[in-house]
Tab-separated table of C-alpha atoms in Angstrom:
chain	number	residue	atom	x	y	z
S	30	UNK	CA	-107.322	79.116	21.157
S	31	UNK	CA	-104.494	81.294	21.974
S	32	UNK	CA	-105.019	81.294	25.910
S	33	UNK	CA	-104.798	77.442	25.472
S	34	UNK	CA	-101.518	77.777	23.344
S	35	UNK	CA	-100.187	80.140	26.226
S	36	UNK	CA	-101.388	77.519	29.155
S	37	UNK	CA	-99.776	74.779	27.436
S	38	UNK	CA	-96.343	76.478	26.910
S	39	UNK	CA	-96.536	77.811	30.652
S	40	UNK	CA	-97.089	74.540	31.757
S	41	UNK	CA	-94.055	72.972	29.922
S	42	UNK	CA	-91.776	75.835	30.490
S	43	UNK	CA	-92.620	75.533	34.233
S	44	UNK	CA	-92.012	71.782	34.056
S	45	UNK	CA	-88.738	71.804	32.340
S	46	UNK	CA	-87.213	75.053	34.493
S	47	UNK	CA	-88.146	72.673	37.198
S	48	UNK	CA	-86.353	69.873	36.216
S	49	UNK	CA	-83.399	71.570	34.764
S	50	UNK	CA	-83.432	73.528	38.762
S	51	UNK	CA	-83.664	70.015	40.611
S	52	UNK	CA	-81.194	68.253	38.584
S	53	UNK	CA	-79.018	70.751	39.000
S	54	UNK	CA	-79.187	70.470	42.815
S	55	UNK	CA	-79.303	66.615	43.016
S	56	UNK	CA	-76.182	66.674	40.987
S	57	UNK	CA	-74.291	69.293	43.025
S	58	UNK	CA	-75.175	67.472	46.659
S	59	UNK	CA	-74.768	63.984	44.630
S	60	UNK	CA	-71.371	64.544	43.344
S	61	UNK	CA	-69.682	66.111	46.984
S	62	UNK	CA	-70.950	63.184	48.729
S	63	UNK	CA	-69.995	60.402	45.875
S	64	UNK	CA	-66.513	62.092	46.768
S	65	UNK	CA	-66.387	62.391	50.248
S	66	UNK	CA	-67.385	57.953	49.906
S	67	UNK	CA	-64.254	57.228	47.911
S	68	UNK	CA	-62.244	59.303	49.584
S	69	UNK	CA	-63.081	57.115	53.009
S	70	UNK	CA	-62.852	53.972	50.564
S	71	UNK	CA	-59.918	55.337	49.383
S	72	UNK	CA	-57.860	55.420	52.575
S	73	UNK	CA	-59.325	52.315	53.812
S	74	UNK	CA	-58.202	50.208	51.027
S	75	UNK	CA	-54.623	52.791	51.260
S	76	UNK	CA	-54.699	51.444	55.271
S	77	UNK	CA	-54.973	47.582	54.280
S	78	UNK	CA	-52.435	47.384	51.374
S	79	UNK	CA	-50.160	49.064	53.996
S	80	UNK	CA	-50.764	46.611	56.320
S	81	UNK	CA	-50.261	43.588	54.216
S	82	UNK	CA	-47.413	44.801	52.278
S	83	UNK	CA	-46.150	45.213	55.857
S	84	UNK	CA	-47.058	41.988	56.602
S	85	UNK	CA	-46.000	40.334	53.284
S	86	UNK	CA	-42.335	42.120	54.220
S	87	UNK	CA	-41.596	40.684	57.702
S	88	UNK	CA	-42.480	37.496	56.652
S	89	UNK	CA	-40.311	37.152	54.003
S	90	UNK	CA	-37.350	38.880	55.218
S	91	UNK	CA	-37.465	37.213	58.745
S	92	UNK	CA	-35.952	33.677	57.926
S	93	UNK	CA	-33.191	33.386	55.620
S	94	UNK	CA	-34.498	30.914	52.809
S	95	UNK	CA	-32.331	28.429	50.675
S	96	UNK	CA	-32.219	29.149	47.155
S	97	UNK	CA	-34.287	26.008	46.548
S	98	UNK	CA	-37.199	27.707	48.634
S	99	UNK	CA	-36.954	30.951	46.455
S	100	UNK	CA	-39.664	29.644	43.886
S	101	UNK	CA	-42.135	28.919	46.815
S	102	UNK	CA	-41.288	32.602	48.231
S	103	UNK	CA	-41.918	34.042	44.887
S	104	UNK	CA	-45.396	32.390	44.461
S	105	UNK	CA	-46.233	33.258	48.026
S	106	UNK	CA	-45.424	36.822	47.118
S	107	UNK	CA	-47.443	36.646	44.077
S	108	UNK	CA	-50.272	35.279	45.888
S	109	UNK	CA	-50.751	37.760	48.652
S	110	UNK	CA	-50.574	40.479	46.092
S	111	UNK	CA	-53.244	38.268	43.703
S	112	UNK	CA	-55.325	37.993	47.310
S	113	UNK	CA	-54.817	41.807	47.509
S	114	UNK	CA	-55.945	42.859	44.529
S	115	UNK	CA	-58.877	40.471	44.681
S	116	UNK	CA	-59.626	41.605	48.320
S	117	UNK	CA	-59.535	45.145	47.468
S	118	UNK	CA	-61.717	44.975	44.062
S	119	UNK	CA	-64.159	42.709	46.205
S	120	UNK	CA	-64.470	45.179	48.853
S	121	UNK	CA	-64.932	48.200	46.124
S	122	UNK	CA	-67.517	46.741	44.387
S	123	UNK	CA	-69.556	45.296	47.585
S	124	UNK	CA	-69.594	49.100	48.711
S	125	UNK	CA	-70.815	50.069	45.806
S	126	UNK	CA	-73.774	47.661	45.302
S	127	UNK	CA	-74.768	48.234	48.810
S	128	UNK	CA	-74.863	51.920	48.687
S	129	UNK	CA	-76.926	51.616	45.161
S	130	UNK	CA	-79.288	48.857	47.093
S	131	UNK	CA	-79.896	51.130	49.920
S	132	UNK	CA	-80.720	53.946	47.530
């Protein structure tokens, strides 16, 4: 009975330092890619608000408006930074259900 007892707790002991071992290494590879990905996604959504703020800027400050026209400005403003936002958080979370899809 005891050489069973000592097969038994081999067998789990062996099982669990491997798991604790491969975890370990999926984690470590898992977590410098994860941040080399939003890094990229990082400056490509830093690249596109610069751009449309750009954008957003020239077009409003190339013709002089009437006051009238200020409201209209003002939502145009607010809806290329509502179009922004939305763009961006679109964009984030398609990466990120593709990536886990292709996983």
């Amino acid at each position: 009975m005891p050489a069973l007892m000592i097969i038994i707790a081999t067998a789990v002991l062996s099982s669990a330092l491997t798991l604790i071992v491969g975890g370990w290494l999926v984690r470590r590879f898992w977590e410098r890619e994860m941040e080399v990905r939003f890094r990229q996604l990082h400056d490509d959504i830093g690249r596109t608000v610069e751009t449309r703020v750009r954008r957003a800027v020239t077009e409003s400050l190339s013709d002089p408006r009437p006051s009238d026209m200020l409201r209209e400005t003002t939502w145009k403003a607010a809806k290329s930074g509502s179009d922004l936002l939305s763009d961006s958080l679109s964009n984030l979370i398609g990466k990120w259900r593709r990536q886990t899809d292709d996983a």
